[in-house]
């Protein structure tokens, strides 16, 4: 049985009996437009400090379907949620994420740069985010620069398995990366969890390239500058879904609605969800 069929069958069967059928039974994100997953990029990053609990809580309040998180690893081997490979831009500290211990990372203020009301927001751990949000909102997990952290795929797989998030009923967990080899590895480690690839490279939108990607990925997630109707149709005909980023204007959101993508990854969830209008 191929992976997509396995996931689909598992989801259908599991939802009949699973408590997740309740957890995910909320009304979908619909207006007069195609239903689309509203993915809060790094939390509601337009309104709150990215990759913090303040931002993720706000995304849930704004009825996002998913939160998107960036996962890296501390010097002492703990998985942490932060976008840049240094702490310089989003905290009051300096240095590479992988050169700082969890204790050093946790002592940093990851909120004040966005506004005084967010002062003291810490860098979350991956496990903290999974425990706080799984079952409440979908989680789009990006492995950020996994080539810097050998073995991070196994570590993420273990953290998901420990929480029973490697099973088909938990389809609202998706893994993605710009590093395609890392996603191939994730697909081998957790064959029932959907994976996606991120790119801004138009050369990867050809039929041949998409066909190859579809051998291990369920999602093709390009920047919106390379999205066309033909690309969306080709992704769909290869059996994948398409999520596009990063929406920071209503015009960009409307463009992606017109393109009929499956997910819109946005700093501003209200541009995507009519219930916030
Ligand atoms: O989810 C898509 C997006 O997060 C990819 O770009 O740089 O924001 O991680 P970046
Ligand atoms: Ca990201």
Short mmCIF file of N, CA and C and ligand atoms in Angstrom, two decimals, residues 41-42 68-70 83 142 144 176 198, ligand 2:
data_model
loop_
_atom_site.label_atom_id
_atom_site.label_comp_id
_atom_site.label_asym_id
_atom_site.label_seq_id
_atom_site.Cartn_x
_atom_site.Cartn_y
_atom_site.Cartn_z
N UNK A 41 2.22 31.49 10.58
CA UNK A 41 3.67 31.38 10.37
C UNK A 41 4.45 31.84 11.60
N UNK A 42 5.21 30.92 12.16
CA UNK A 42 5.99 31.18 13.39
C UNK A 42 5.07 31.70 14.51
N UNK A 68 2.93 27.16 12.64
CA UNK A 68 4.18 26.71 12.01
C UNK A 68 5.32 27.03 12.95
N UNK A 69 6.20 26.05 13.19
CA UNK A 69 7.31 26.24 14.13
C UNK A 69 8.62 25.84 13.46
N UNK A 70 9.70 26.46 13.90
CA UNK A 70 11.04 26.15 13.39
C UNK A 70 11.83 25.46 14.49
N UNK A 83 13.77 30.49 14.73
CA UNK A 83 13.94 30.51 13.28
C UNK A 83 15.39 30.67 12.83
N UNK A 142 8.82 22.70 10.98
CA UNK A 142 9.94 22.84 10.05
C UNK A 142 11.25 22.47 10.74
N UNK A 144 14.70 23.33 10.74
CA UNK A 144 15.46 24.46 10.19
C UNK A 144 16.95 24.11 10.18
N UNK A 176 8.27 19.57 7.59
CA UNK A 176 8.74 20.19 6.35
C UNK A 176 10.16 20.71 6.54
N UNK A 198 10.13 22.61 1.15
CA UNK A 198 10.05 24.06 0.99
C UNK A 198 11.03 24.49 -0.09
CA1 LIG B 2 9.61 28.27 9.02
#
